[in-house]
PDB file of C-alpha atoms in Angstrom:
ATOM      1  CA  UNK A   1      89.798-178.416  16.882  1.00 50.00           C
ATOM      2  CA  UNK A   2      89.452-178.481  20.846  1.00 55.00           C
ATOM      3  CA  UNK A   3      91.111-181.643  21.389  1.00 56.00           C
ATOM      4  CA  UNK A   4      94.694-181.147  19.702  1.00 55.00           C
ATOM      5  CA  UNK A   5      94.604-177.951  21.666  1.00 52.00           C
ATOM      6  CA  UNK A   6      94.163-179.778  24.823  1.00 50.00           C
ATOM      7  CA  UNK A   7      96.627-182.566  24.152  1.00 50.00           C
ATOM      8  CA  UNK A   8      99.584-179.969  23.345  1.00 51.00           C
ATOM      9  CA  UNK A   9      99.058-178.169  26.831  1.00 50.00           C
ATOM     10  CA  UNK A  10      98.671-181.345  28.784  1.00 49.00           C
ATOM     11  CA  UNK A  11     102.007-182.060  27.204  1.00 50.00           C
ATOM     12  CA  UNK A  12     103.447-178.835  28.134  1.00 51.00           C
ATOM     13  CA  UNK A  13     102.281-178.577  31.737  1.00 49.00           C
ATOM     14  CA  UNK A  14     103.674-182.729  31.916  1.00 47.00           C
ATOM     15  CA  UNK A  15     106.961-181.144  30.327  1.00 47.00           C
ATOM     16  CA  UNK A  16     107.234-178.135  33.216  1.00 44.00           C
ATOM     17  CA  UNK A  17     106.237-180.500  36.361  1.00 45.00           C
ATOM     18  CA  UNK A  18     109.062-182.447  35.216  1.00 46.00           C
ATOM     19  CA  UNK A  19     111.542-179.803  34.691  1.00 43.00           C
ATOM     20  CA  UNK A  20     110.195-178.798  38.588  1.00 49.00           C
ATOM     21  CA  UNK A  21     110.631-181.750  39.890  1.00 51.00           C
ATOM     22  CA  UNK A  22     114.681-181.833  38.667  1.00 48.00           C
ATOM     23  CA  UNK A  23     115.240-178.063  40.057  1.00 51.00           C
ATOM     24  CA  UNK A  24     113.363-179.204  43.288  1.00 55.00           C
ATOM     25  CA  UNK A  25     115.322-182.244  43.659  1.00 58.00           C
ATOM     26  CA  UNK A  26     118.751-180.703  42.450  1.00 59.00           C
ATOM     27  CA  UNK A  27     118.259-177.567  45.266  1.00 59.00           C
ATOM     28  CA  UNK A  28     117.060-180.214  48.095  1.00 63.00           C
ATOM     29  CA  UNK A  29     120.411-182.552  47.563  1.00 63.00           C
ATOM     30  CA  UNK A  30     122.234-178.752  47.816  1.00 63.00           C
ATOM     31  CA  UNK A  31     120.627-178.347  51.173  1.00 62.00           C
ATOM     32  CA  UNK A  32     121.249-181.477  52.640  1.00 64.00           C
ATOM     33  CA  UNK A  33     124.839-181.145  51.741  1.00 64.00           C
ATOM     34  CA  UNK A  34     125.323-177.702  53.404  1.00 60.00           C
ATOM     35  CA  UNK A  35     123.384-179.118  56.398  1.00 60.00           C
ATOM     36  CA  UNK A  36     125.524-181.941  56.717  1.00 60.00           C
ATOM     37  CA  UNK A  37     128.848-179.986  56.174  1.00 54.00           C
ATOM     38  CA  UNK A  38     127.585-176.926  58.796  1.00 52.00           C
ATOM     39  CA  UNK A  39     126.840-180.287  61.542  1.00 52.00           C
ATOM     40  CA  UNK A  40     129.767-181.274  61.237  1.00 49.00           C
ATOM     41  CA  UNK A  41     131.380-178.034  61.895  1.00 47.00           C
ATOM     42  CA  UNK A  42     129.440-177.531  64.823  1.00 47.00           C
ATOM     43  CA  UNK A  43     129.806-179.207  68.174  1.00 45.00           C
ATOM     44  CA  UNK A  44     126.477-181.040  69.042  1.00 43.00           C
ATOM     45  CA  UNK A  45     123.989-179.878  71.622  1.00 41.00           C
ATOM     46  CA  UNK A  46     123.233-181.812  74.922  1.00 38.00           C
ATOM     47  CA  UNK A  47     120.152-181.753  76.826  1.00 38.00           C
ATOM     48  CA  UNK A  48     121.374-179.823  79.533  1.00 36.00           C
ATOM     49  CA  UNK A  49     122.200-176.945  76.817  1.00 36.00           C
ATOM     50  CA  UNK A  50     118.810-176.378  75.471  1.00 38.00           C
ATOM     51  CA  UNK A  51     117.353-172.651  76.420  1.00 38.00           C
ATOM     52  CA  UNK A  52     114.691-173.485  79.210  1.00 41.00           C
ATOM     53  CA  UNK A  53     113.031-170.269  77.581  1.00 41.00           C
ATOM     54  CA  UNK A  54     111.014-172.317  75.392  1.00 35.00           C
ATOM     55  CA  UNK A  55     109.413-174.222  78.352  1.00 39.00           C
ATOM     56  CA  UNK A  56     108.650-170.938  80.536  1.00 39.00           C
ATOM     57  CA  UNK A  57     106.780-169.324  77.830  1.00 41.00           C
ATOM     58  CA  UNK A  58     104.926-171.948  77.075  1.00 39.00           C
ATOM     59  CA  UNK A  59     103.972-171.898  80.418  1.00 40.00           C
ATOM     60  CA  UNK A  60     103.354-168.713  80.544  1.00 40.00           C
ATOM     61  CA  UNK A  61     101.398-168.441  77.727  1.00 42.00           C
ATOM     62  CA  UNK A  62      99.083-171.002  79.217  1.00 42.00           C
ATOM     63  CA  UNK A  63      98.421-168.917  82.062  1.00 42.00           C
ATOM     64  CA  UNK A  64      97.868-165.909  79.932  1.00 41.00           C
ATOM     65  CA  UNK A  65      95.022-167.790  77.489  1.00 44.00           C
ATOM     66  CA  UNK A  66      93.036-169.400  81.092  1.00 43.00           C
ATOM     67  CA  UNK A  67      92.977-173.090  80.180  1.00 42.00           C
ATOM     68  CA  UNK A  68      92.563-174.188  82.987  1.00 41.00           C
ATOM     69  CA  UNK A  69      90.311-176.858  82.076  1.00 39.00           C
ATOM     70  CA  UNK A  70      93.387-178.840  80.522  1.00 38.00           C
ATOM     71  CA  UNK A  71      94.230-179.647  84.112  1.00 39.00           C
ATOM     72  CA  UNK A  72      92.776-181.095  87.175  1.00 38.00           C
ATOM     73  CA  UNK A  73      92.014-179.539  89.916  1.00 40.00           C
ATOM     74  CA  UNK A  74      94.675-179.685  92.847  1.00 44.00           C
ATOM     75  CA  UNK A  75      97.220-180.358  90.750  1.00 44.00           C
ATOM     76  CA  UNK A  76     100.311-178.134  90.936  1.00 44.00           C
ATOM     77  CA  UNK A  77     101.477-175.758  88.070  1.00 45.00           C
ATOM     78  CA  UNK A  78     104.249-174.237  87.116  1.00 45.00           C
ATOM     79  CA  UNK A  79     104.797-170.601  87.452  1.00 49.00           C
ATOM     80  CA  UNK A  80     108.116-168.689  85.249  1.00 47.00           C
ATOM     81  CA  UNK A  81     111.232-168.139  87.293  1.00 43.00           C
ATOM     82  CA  UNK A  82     112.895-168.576  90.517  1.00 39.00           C
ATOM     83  CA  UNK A  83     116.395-167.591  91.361  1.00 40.00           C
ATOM     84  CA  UNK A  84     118.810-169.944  89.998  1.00 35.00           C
ATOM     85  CA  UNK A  85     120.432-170.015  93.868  1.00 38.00           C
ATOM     86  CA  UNK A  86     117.505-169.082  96.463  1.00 46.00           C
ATOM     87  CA  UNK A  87     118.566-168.043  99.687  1.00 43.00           C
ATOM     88  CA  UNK A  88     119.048-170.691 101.950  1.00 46.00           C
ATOM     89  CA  UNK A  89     116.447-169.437 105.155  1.00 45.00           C
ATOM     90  CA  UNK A  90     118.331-171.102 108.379  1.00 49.00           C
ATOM     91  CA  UNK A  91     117.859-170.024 112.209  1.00 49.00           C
ATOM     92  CA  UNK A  92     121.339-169.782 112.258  1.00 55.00           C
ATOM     93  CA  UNK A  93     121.561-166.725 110.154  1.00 66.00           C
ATOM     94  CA  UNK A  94     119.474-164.736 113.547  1.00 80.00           C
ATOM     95  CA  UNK A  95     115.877-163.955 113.910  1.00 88.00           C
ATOM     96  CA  UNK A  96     113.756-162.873 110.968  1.00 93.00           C
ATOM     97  CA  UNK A  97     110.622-161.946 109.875  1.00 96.00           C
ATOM     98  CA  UNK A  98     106.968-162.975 108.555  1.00 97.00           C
ATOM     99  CA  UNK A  99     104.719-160.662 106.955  1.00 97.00           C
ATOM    100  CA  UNK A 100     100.756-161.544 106.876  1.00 97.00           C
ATOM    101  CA  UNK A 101      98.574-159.971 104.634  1.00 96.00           C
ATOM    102  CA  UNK A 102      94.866-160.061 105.703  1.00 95.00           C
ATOM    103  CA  UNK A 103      91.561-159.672 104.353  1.00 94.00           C
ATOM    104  CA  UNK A 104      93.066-159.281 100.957  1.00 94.00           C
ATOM    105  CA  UNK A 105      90.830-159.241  97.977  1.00 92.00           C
ATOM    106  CA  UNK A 106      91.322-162.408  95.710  1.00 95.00           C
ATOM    107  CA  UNK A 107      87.700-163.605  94.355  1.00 93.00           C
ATOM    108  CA  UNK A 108      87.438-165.629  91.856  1.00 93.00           C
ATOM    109  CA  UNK A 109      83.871-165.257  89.718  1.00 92.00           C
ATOM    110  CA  UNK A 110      82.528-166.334  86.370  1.00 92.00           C
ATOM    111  CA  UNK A 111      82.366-163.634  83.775  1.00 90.00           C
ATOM    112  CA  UNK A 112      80.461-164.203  80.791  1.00 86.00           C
ATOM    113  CA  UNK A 113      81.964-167.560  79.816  1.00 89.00           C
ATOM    114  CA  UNK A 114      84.902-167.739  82.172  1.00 91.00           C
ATOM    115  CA  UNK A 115      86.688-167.854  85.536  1.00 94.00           C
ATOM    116  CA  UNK A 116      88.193-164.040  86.419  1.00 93.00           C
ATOM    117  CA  UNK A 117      89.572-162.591  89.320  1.00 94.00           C
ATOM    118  CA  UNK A 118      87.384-160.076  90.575  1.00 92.00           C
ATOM    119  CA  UNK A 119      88.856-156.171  90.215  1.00 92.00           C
ATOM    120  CA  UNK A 120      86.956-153.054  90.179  1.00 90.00           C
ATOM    121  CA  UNK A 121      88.669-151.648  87.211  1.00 88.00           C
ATOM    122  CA  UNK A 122      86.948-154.766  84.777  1.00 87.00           C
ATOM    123  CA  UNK A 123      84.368-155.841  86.597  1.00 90.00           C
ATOM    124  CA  UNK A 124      82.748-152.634  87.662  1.00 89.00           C
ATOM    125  CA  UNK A 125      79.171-153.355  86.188  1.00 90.00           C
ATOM    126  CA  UNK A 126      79.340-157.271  87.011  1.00 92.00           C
ATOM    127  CA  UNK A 127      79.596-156.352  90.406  1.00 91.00           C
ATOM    128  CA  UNK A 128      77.352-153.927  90.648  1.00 92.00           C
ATOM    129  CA  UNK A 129      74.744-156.206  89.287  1.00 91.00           C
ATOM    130  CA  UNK A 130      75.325-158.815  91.522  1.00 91.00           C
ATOM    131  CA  UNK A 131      74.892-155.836  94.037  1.00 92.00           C
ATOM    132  CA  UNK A 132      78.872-155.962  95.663  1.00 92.00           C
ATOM    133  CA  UNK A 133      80.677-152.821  96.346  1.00 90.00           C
ATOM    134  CA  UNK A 134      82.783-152.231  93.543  1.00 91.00           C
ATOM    135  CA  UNK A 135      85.741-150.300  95.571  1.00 90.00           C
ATOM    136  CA  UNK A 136      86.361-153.103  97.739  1.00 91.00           C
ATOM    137  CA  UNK A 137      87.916-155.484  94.979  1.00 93.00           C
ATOM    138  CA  UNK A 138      91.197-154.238  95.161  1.00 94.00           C
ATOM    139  CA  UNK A 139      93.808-157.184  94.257  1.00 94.00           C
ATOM    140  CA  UNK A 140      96.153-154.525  93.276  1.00 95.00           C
ATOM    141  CA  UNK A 141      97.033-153.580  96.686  1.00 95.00           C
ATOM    142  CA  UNK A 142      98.098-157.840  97.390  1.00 96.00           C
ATOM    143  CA  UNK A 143     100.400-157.316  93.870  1.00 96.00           C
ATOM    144  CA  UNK A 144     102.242-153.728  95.731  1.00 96.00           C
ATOM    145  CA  UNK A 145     102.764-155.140  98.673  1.00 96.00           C
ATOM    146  CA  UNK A 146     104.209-158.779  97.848  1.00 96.00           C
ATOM    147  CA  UNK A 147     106.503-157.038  95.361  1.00 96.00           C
ATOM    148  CA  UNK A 148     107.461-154.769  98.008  1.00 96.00           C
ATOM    149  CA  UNK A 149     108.145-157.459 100.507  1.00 96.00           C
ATOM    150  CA  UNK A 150     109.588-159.588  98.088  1.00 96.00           C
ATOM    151  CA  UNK A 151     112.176-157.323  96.754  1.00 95.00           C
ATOM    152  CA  UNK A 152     112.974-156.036  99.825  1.00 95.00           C
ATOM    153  CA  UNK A 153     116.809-155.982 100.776  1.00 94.00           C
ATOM    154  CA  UNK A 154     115.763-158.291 104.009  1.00 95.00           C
ATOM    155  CA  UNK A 155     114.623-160.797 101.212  1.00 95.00           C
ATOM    156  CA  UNK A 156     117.438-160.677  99.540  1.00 93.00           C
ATOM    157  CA  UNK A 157     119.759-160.708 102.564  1.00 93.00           C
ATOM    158  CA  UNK A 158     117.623-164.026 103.349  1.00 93.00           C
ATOM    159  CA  UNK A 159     116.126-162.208 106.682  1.00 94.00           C
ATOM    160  CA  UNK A 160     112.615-163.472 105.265  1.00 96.00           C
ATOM    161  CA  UNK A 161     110.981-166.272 106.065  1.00 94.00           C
ATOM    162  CA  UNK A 162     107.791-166.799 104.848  1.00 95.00           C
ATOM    163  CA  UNK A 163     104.624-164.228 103.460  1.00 97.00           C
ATOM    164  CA  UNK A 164     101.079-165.552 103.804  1.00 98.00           C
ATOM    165  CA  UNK A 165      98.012-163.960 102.468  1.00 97.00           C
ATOM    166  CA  UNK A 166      94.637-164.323 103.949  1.00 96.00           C
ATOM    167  CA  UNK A 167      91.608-163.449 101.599  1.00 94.00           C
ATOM    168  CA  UNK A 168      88.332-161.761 102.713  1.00 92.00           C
ATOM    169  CA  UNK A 169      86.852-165.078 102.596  1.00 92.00           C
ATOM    170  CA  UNK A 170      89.262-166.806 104.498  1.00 93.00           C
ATOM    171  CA  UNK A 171      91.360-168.819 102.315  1.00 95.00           C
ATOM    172  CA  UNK A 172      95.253-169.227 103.535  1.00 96.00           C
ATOM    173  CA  UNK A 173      98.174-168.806 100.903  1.00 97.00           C
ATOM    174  CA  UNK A 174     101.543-169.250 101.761  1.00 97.00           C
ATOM    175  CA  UNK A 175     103.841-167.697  99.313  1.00 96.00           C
ATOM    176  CA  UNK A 176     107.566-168.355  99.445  1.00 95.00           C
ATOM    177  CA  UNK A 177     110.157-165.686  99.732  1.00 94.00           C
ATOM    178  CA  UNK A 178     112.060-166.520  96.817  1.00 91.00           C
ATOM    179  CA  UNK A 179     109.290-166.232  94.582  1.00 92.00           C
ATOM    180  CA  UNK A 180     109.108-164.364  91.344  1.00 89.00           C
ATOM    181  CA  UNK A 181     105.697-162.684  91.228  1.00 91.00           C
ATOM    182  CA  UNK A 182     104.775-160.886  88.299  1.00 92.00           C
ATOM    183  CA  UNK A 183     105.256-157.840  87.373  1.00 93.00           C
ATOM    184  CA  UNK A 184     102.099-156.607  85.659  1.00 94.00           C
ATOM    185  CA  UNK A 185      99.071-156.565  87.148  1.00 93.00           C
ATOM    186  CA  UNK A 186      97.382-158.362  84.367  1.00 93.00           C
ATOM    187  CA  UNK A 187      99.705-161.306  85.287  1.00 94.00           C
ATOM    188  CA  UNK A 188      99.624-161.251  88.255  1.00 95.00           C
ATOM    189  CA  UNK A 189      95.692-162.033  87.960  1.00 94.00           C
ATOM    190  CA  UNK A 190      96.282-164.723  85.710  1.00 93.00           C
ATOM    191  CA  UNK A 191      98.657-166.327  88.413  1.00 93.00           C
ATOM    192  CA  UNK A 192      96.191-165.904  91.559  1.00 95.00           C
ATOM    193  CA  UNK A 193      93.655-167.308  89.369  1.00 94.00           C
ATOM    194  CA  UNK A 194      95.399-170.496  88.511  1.00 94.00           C
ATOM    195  CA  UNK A 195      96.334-170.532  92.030  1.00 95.00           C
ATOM    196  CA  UNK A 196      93.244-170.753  93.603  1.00 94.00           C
ATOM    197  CA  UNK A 197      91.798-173.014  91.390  1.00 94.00           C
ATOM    198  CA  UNK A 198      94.526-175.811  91.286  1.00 92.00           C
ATOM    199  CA  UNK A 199      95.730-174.814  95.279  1.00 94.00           C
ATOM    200  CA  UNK A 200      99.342-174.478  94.307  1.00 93.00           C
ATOM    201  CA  UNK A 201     102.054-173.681  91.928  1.00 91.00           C
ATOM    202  CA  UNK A 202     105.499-175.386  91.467  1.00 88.00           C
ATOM    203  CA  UNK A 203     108.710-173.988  89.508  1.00 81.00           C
ATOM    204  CA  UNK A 204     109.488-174.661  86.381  1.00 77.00           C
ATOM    205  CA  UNK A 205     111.726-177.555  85.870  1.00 72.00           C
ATOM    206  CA  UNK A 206     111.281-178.337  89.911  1.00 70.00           C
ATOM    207  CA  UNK A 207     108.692-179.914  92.383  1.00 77.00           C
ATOM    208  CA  UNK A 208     108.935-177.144  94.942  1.00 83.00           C
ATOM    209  CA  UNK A 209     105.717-175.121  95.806  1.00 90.00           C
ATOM    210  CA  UNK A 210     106.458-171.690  95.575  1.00 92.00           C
ATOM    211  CA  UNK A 211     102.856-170.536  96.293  1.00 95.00           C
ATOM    212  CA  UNK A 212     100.070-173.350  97.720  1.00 95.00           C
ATOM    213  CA  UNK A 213      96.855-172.536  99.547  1.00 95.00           C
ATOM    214  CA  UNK A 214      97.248-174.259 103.102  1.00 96.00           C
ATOM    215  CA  UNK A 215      95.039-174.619 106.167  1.00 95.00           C
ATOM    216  CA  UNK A 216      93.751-172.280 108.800  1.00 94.00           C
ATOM    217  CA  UNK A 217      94.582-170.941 111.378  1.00 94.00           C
ATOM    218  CA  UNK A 218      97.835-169.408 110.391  1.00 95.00           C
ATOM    219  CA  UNK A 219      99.680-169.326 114.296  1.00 93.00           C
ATOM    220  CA  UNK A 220      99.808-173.133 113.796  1.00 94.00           C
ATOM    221  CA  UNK A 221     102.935-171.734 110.842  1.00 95.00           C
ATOM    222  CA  UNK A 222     104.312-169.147 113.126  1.00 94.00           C
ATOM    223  CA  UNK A 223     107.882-169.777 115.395  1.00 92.00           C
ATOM    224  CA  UNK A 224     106.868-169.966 119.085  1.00 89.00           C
ATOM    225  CA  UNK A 225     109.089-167.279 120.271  1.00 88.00           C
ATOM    226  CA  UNK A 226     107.886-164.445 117.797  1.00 93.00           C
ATOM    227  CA  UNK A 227     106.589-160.791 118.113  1.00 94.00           C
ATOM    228  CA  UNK A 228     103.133-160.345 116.799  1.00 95.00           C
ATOM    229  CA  UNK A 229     102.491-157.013 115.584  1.00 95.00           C
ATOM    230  CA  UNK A 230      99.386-155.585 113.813  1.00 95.00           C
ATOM    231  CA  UNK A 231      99.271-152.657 112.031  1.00 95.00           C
ATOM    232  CA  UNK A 232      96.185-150.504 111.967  1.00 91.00           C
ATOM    233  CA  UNK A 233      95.548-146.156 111.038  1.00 89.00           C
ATOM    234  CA  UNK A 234      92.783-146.240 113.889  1.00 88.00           C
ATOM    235  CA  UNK A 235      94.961-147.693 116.679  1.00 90.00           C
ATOM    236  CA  UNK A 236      95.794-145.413 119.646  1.00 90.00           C
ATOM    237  CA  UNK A 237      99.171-146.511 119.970  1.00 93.00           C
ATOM    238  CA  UNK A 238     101.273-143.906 117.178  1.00 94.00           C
ATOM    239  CA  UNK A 239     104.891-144.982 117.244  1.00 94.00           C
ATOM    240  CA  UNK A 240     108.260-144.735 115.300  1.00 95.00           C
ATOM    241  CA  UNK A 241     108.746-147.738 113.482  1.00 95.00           C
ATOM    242  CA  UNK A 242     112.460-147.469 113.671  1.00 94.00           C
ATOM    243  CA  UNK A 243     112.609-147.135 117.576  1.00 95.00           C
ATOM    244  CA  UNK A 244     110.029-149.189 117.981  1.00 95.00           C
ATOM    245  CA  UNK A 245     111.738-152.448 115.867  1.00 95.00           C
ATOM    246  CA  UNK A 246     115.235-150.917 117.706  1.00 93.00           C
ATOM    247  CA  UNK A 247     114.090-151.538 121.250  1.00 92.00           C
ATOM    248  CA  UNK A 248     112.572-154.906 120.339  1.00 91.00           C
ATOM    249  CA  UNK A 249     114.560-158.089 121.571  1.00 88.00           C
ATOM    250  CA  UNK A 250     117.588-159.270 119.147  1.00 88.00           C
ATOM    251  CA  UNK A 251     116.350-163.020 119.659  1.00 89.00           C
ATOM    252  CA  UNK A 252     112.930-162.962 118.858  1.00 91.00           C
ATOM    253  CA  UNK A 253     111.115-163.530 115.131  1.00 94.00           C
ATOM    254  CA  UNK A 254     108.700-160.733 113.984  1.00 96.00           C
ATOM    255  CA  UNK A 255     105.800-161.156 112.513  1.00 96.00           C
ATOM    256  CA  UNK A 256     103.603-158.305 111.092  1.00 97.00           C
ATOM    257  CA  UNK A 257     100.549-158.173 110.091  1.00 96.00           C
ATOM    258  CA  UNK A 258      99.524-155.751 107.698  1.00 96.00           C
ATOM    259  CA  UNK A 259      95.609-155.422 105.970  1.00 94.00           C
ATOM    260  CA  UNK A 260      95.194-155.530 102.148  1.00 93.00           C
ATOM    261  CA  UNK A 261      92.091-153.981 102.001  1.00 92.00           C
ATOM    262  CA  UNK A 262      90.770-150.850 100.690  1.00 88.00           C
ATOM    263  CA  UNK A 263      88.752-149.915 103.324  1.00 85.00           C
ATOM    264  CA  UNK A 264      88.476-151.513 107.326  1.00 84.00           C
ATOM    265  CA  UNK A 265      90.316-152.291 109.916  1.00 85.00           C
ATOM    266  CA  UNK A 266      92.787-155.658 111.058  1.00 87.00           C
ATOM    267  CA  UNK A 267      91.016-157.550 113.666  1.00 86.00           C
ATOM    268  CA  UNK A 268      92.960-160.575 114.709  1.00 90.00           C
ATOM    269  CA  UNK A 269      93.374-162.358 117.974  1.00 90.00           C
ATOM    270  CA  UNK A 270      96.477-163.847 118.189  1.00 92.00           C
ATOM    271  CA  UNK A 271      99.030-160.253 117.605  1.00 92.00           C
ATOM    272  CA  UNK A 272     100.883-158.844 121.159  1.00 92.00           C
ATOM    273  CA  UNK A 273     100.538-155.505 120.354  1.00 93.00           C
ATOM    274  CA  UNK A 274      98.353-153.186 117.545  1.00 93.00           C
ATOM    275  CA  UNK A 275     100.154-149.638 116.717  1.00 94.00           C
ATOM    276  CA  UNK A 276     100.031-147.335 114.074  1.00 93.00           C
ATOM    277  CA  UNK A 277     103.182-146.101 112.426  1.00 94.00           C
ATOM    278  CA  UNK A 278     101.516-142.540 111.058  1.00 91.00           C
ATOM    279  CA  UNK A 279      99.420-139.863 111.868  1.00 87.00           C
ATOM    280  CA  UNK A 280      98.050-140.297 108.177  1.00 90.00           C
ATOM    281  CA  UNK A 281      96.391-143.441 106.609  1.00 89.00           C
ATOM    282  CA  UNK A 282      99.193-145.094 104.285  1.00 91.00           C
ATOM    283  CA  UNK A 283      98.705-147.906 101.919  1.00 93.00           C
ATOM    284  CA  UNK A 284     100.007-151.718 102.654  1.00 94.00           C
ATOM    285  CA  UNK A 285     103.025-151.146  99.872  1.00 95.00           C
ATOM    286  CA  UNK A 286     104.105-148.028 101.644  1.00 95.00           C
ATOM    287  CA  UNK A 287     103.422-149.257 105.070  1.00 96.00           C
ATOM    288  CA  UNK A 288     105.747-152.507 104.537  1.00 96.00           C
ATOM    289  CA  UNK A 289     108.511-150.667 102.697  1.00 96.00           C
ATOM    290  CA  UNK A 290     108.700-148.388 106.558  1.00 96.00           C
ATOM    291  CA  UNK A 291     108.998-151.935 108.147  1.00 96.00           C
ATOM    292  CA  UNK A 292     111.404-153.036 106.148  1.00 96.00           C
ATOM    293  CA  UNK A 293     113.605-150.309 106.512  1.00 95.00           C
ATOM    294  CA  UNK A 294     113.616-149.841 110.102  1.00 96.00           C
ATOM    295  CA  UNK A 295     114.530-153.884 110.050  1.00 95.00           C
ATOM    296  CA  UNK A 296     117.120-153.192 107.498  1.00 95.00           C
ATOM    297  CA  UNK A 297     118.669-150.391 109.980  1.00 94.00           C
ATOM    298  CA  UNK A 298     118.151-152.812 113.188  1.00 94.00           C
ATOM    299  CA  UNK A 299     120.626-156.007 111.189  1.00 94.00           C
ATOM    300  CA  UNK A 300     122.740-153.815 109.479  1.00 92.00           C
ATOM    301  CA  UNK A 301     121.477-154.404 106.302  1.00 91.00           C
ATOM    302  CA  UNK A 302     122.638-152.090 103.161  1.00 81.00           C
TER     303      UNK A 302
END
């Protein structure tokens, strides 16, 4: 009595696979017509107009999700966006400036399982167990003051000509004025992070550095004729920034040098003067955006 039971609905299922199979056949032929008839209506794509979107988030992805250990080391990566036009940076446009940022915090340490940079917002009790000051890993204050410099109206007027950062351990970055840096914070970690592992990072679609990690000492990168300024709360010398960049010779580079620390003092040897621009201590982002627009004022910049 089992078998003719199991016969008949072997039959049936047989007779509904094969019914399937027609419909699935039947709608697939109806697809390939309307795709056919729709490229044919339509123009074809070229290379050239494919969105590069898909490439920069990729990339950008990859930085978010760490793998670093996909590529080796000193090889250059790819960072999202650059203007589509930079600024071309020329002598014959007048004298410009530099801004160095020293003794900035960018450490790199291995949390748990991997590489992090070093802030005292996440890695409060890491530090503290590896017995390090927690306040003084501030990377924050390098991400306000590059996007300050960096979207700056001398920047944009192309008055700019280079930015170089100078950890608390001594490693050089040179960062390129036409640089997109990141927005977020949490980004902007992921970027440092990939820099100073692989030592620099190209645009997408192009072979240009836009941020590398170079050599010491950084006056061997500085024009000869330039104006070395440092930038300090504890110097003697209180001035107004505006008269101060007013009376300054029209021929002559600056270059400023501005700490990135939480707490300390700029000691350098090679700046021609050290002043302080306020009777109150100001942060790095606040203290550029003052430079800037007493420059701004001096080259008639609006």
């Amino acid at each position: 009595m089992v078998r003719p039971y199991a016969v008949k609905g072997k039959k049936r299922r047989k007779r509904e696979d094969k019914y399937d199979r027609v419909e699935e056949a039947e709608e697939a032929k109806e697809a390939k017509e309307a795709e056919e008839a729709e490229e044919a209506s339509e123009p074809e794509e070229t290379e050239a107009s494919q969105p590069e979107d898909v490439n920069k988030g990729a990339m950008v992805e990859k930085h978010r999700n760490g793998n670093e250990g996909e590529e080796k080391v000193g090889n250059p990566i790819e960072l999202e966006g650059i203007p589509i036009i930079p600024v071309e940076l020329s002598t014959k446009n007048g004298p410009g400036a530099i801004f160095i940022l020293e003794r900035a915090s960018l450490e790199v340490a291995k949390v748990g399982k991997t590489y992090q940079l070093l802030n005292s917002d996440d890695h409060s009790n890491f530090l503290r167990k590896n017995n390090r000051d927690p306040a003084l890993y501030r990377p924050d204050i390098v991400h306000q003051a590059l996007l300050m410099v960096l979207d700056s109206p001398i920047n944009k007027a192309g008055k700019l000509r280079n930015v170089y950062v100078r950890t608390a351990a001594g490693v050089l970055i040179e960062i390129k004025p036409h640089v997109r840096i990141p927005r977020t914070f949490k980004r902007f970690c992921g970027v440092m992070l990939q820099l100073l592992q692989k030592l620099s990072i190209s645009a997408v679609g192009k072979r240009e550095k836009l941020m590398r990690v170079i050599k010491n000492p950084v006056t061997q990168y500085l024009p000869v004729n330039s104006r070395k300024i440092g930038f300090s709360y504890s110097s003697e010398k209180l001035v107004n920034i505006q008269n101060y960049v007013a009376a300054a010779e029209n021929n002559r580079d600056f270059v400023f040098v501005v700490g990135a620390m939480a707490h300390g003092k700029v000691e350098t040897d090679y700046t021609d003067d050290f002043i302080s621009i306020s009777g109150y201590p100001l942060s790095a982002a606040f203290c550029i955006s003052m430079i800037c627009q007493a420059l701004a004022g001096k080259w008639d910049i609006l």
